[in-house]
PDB file of C-alpha atoms in Angstrom:
ATOM      1  CA  MET A   1     -39.255   7.547  54.595  1.00 51.00           C
ATOM      2  CA  PRO A   2     -40.040   3.816  53.988  1.00 58.00           C
ATOM      3  CA  SER A   3     -42.783   4.732  51.534  1.00 64.00           C
ATOM      4  CA  ARG A   4     -40.250   6.546  49.225  1.00 70.00           C
ATOM      5  CA  GLN A   5     -38.212   3.354  49.019  1.00 71.00           C
ATOM      6  CA  ARG A   6     -41.120   1.193  47.921  1.00 76.00           C
ATOM      7  CA  GLY A   7     -40.343  -0.770  44.748  1.00 77.00           C
ATOM      8  CA  MET A   8     -36.573  -0.229  44.970  1.00 85.00           C
ATOM      9  CA  LEU A   9     -35.899  -3.939  45.635  1.00 87.00           C
ATOM     10  CA  MET A  10     -37.895  -4.802  42.520  1.00 90.00           C
ATOM     11  CA  LEU A  11     -35.789  -2.419  40.399  1.00 90.00           C
ATOM     12  CA  GLU A  12     -32.563  -3.938  41.783  1.00 92.00           C
ATOM     13  CA  VAL A  13     -33.822  -7.453  40.931  1.00 94.00           C
ATOM     14  CA  LEU A  14     -34.760  -6.363  37.412  1.00 95.00           C
ATOM     15  CA  ILE A  15     -31.285  -4.866  36.820  1.00 96.00           C
ATOM     16  CA  ALA A  16     -29.657  -7.971  38.203  1.00 96.00           C
ATOM     17  CA  ILE A  17     -31.720 -10.171  35.857  1.00 97.00           C
ATOM     18  CA  LEU A  18     -30.776  -7.889  32.881  1.00 97.00           C
ATOM     19  CA  ILE A  19     -27.078  -8.175  33.718  1.00 97.00           C
ATOM     20  CA  PHE A  20     -27.373 -11.923  34.107  1.00 97.00           C
ATOM     21  CA  SER A  21     -29.193 -12.301  30.774  1.00 97.00           C
ATOM     22  CA  LEU A  22     -26.526 -10.308  28.976  1.00 97.00           C
ATOM     23  CA  GLY A  23     -23.896 -12.594  30.475  1.00 96.00           C
ATOM     24  CA  ILE A  24     -25.737 -15.691  29.273  1.00 97.00           C
ATOM     25  CA  LEU A  25     -26.129 -14.217  25.795  1.00 96.00           C
ATOM     26  CA  GLY A  26     -22.352 -13.620  25.721  1.00 96.00           C
ATOM     27  CA  VAL A  27     -21.656 -17.220  26.714  1.00 97.00           C
ATOM     28  CA  VAL A  28     -24.037 -18.549  23.978  1.00 96.00           C
ATOM     29  CA  GLY A  29     -22.293 -16.332  21.393  1.00 95.00           C
ATOM     30  CA  LEU A  30     -18.894 -17.633  22.487  1.00 96.00           C
ATOM     31  CA  GLN A  31     -20.120 -21.200  22.194  1.00 96.00           C
ATOM     32  CA  ALA A  32     -21.349 -20.630  18.627  1.00 92.00           C
ATOM     33  CA  THR A  33     -17.984 -19.182  17.690  1.00 92.00           C
ATOM     34  CA  MET A  34     -16.190 -22.082  19.368  1.00 94.00           C
ATOM     35  CA  ILE A  35     -18.267 -24.589  17.398  1.00 91.00           C
ATOM     36  CA  ALA A  36     -17.552 -22.892  14.092  1.00 86.00           C
ATOM     37  CA  THR A  37     -13.815 -22.733  14.891  1.00 88.00           C
ATOM     38  CA  SER A  38     -13.821 -26.406  15.829  1.00 90.00           C
ATOM     39  CA  ILE A  39     -15.491 -27.399  12.566  1.00 86.00           C
ATOM     40  CA  ASN A  40     -12.953 -25.315  10.624  1.00 85.00           C
ATOM     41  CA  ALA A  41     -10.058 -27.043  12.502  1.00 89.00           C
ATOM     42  CA  GLU A  42     -11.545 -30.458  11.789  1.00 89.00           C
ATOM     43  CA  ASP A  43     -11.865 -29.637   8.045  1.00 87.00           C
ATOM     44  CA  ARG A  44      -8.208 -28.392   7.898  1.00 90.00           C
ATOM     45  CA  THR A  45      -6.990 -31.505   9.733  1.00 92.00           C
ATOM     46  CA  GLN A  46      -8.891 -33.731   7.294  1.00 90.00           C
ATOM     47  CA  ALA A  47      -7.302 -31.848   4.345  1.00 91.00           C
ATOM     48  CA  ALA A  48      -3.847 -32.248   5.877  1.00 93.00           C
ATOM     49  CA  LEU A  49      -4.353 -35.935   6.370  1.00 93.00           C
ATOM     50  CA  LEU A  50      -5.562 -36.421   2.787  1.00 92.00           C
ATOM     51  CA  ALA A  51      -2.589 -34.503   1.392  1.00 93.00           C
ATOM     52  CA  ASN A  52      -0.227 -36.510   3.657  1.00 94.00           C
ATOM     53  CA  GLU A  53      -1.722 -39.710   2.250  1.00 92.00           C
ATOM     54  CA  LEU A  54      -0.633 -38.738  -1.261  1.00 92.00           C
ATOM     55  CA  VAL A  55       2.784 -37.506  -0.075  1.00 93.00           C
ATOM     56  CA  SER A  56       3.322 -40.913   1.710  1.00 92.00           C
ATOM     57  CA  SER A  57       2.526 -42.664  -1.537  1.00 91.00           C
ATOM     58  CA  MET A  58       5.113 -40.500  -3.366  1.00 91.00           C
ATOM     59  CA  TRP A  59       7.755 -41.208  -0.749  1.00 91.00           C
ATOM     60  CA  THR A  60       7.027 -44.919  -0.891  1.00 91.00           C
ATOM     61  CA  ARG A  61       7.425 -45.003  -4.679  1.00 89.00           C
ATOM     62  CA  GLY A  62      10.411 -42.661  -4.595  1.00 87.00           C
ATOM     63  CA  THR A  63       8.981 -40.318  -7.186  1.00 87.00           C
ATOM     64  CA  THR A  64       6.522 -37.434  -7.344  1.00 86.00           C
ATOM     65  CA  SER A  65       4.996 -38.868 -10.540  1.00 85.00           C
ATOM     66  CA  LEU A  66       2.127 -41.190  -9.692  1.00 87.00           C
ATOM     67  CA  LEU A  67      -0.156 -43.262 -11.860  1.00 89.00           C
ATOM     68  CA  ALA A  68      -3.295 -41.549 -13.086  1.00 89.00           C
ATOM     69  CA  ALA A  69      -5.417 -44.271 -11.498  1.00 91.00           C
ATOM     70  CA  ASP A  70      -3.814 -43.543  -8.072  1.00 90.00           C
ATOM     71  CA  ILE A  71      -4.426 -39.817  -8.430  1.00 91.00           C
ATOM     72  CA  ASP A  72      -8.016 -40.401  -9.568  1.00 91.00           C
ATOM     73  CA  SER A  73      -8.614 -42.697  -6.581  1.00 90.00           C
ATOM     74  CA  TRP A  74      -7.171 -40.075  -4.206  1.00 91.00           C
ATOM     75  CA  LYS A  75      -9.389 -37.339  -5.759  1.00 90.00           C
ATOM     76  CA  ALA A  76     -12.410 -39.559  -5.230  1.00 89.00           C
ATOM     77  CA  ARG A  77     -11.479 -39.880  -1.544  1.00 88.00           C
ATOM     78  CA  VAL A  78     -10.971 -36.143  -1.236  1.00 89.00           C
ATOM     79  CA  ALA A  79     -14.405 -35.544  -2.753  1.00 86.00           C
ATOM     80  CA  GLY A  80     -16.319 -38.004  -0.635  1.00 79.00           C
ATOM     81  CA  ALA A  81     -14.457 -40.053   1.882  1.00 53.00           C
ATOM     82  CA  SER A  82     -14.019 -37.574   4.642  1.00 49.00           C
ATOM     83  CA  PRO A  83     -16.274 -37.935   7.711  1.00 50.00           C
ATOM     84  CA  SER A  84     -17.548 -34.456   7.180  1.00 51.00           C
ATOM     85  CA  SER A  85     -18.329 -35.010   3.471  1.00 47.00           C
ATOM     86  CA  ALA A  86     -22.003 -34.443   4.068  1.00 49.00           C
ATOM     87  CA  ARG A  87     -21.255 -30.807   4.740  1.00 52.00           C
ATOM     88  CA  LEU A  88     -17.976 -30.419   2.888  1.00 59.00           C
ATOM     89  CA  SER A  89     -17.675 -29.767  -0.847  1.00 75.00           C
ATOM     90  CA  ALA A  90     -13.986 -30.587  -1.477  1.00 85.00           C
ATOM     91  CA  SER A  91     -11.729 -31.181  -4.523  1.00 88.00           C
ATOM     92  CA  GLY A  92      -8.106 -32.101  -4.888  1.00 90.00           C
ATOM     93  CA  ASP A  93      -5.468 -31.371  -7.418  1.00 92.00           C
ATOM     94  CA  VAL A  94      -1.882 -32.499  -7.993  1.00 92.00           C
ATOM     95  CA  SER A  95       0.606 -30.876 -10.286  1.00 91.00           C
ATOM     96  CA  VAL A  96       4.317 -31.715 -10.885  1.00 90.00           C
ATOM     97  CA  ASP A  97       6.637 -29.097 -12.355  1.00 89.00           C
ATOM     98  CA  ALA A  98       9.882 -29.501 -14.296  1.00 85.00           C
ATOM     99  CA  SER A  99      12.051 -29.459 -11.109  1.00 87.00           C
ATOM    100  CA  ASN A 100      10.189 -32.553  -9.825  1.00 86.00           C
ATOM    101  CA  MET A 101       8.283 -30.569  -7.181  1.00 92.00           C
ATOM    102  CA  ALA A 102       4.715 -31.794  -6.604  1.00 92.00           C
ATOM    103  CA  THR A 103       2.112 -29.291  -5.441  1.00 94.00           C
ATOM    104  CA  ILE A 104      -0.931 -30.801  -3.742  1.00 94.00           C
ATOM    105  CA  THR A 105      -3.955 -28.542  -3.322  1.00 94.00           C
ATOM    106  CA  ILE A 106      -7.164 -29.342  -1.557  1.00 92.00           C
ATOM    107  CA  THR A 107      -9.968 -26.774  -1.753  1.00 91.00           C
ATOM    108  CA  TRP A 108     -13.259 -26.911   0.083  1.00 86.00           C
ATOM    109  CA  LYS A 109     -16.148 -24.661   0.746  1.00 81.00           C
ATOM    110  CA  ALA A 110     -17.185 -24.184   4.340  1.00 74.00           C
ATOM    111  CA  PRO A 111     -20.864 -24.726   4.934  1.00 68.00           C
ATOM    112  CA  SER A 112     -21.140 -21.607   7.132  1.00 64.00           C
ATOM    113  CA  LYS A 113     -20.159 -19.320   4.253  1.00 60.00           C
ATOM    114  CA  LYS A 114     -23.124 -18.383   2.103  1.00 59.00           C
ATOM    115  CA  THR A 115     -21.185 -17.087  -0.935  1.00 56.00           C
ATOM    116  CA  SER A 116     -20.018 -19.554  -3.538  1.00 57.00           C
ATOM    117  CA  GLU A 117     -16.647 -17.849  -4.093  1.00 61.00           C
ATOM    118  CA  TYR A 118     -15.418 -18.384  -0.547  1.00 63.00           C
ATOM    119  CA  ALA A 119     -13.208 -21.432  -0.405  1.00 79.00           C
ATOM    120  CA  ASN A 120     -10.616 -22.753   2.034  1.00 87.00           C
ATOM    121  CA  ARG A 121      -7.411 -24.067   0.580  1.00 91.00           C
ATOM    122  CA  TYR A 122      -4.675 -26.388   1.853  1.00 93.00           C
ATOM    123  CA  VAL A 123      -1.500 -26.477  -0.208  1.00 94.00           C
ATOM    124  CA  THR A 124       1.620 -28.559   0.329  1.00 93.00           C
ATOM    125  CA  GLN A 125       4.645 -28.960  -1.795  1.00 93.00           C
ATOM    126  CA  VAL A 126       6.922 -32.017  -1.997  1.00 91.00           C
ATOM    127  CA  VAL A 127      10.398 -32.358  -3.506  1.00 90.00           C
ATOM    128  CA  LEU A 128      11.938 -35.772  -3.311  1.00 84.00           C
ATOM    129  CA  PRO A 129      15.753 -36.079  -3.233  1.00 78.00           C
TER     130      PRO A 129
END
């Protein structure tokens, strides 16, 4: 009977190694997803901070209408002043409608997306009393 069991331990070890390897591959996949999500959260936070900077300027001045030089300076910071600017292609836009509501839009292309039409967008609207 012992001769029929020969090699069974080797088969059990190979199956255990296969199960362990699949588990490790799953952990590596989760880590890659976590890194991509973390980068996306960092980009969204940076966009929110940049929009908040312009909103603060509007609140300080008491009006949604800002000087063109201030808006141009802000747009330059949006395009290149972020810590992730090496990988982020961003642009900012400000529009004010007749009801004195300012809409601030920041658009950027995530580096992980290969197509040029995919863009992330952060939009905030401000109405001053």
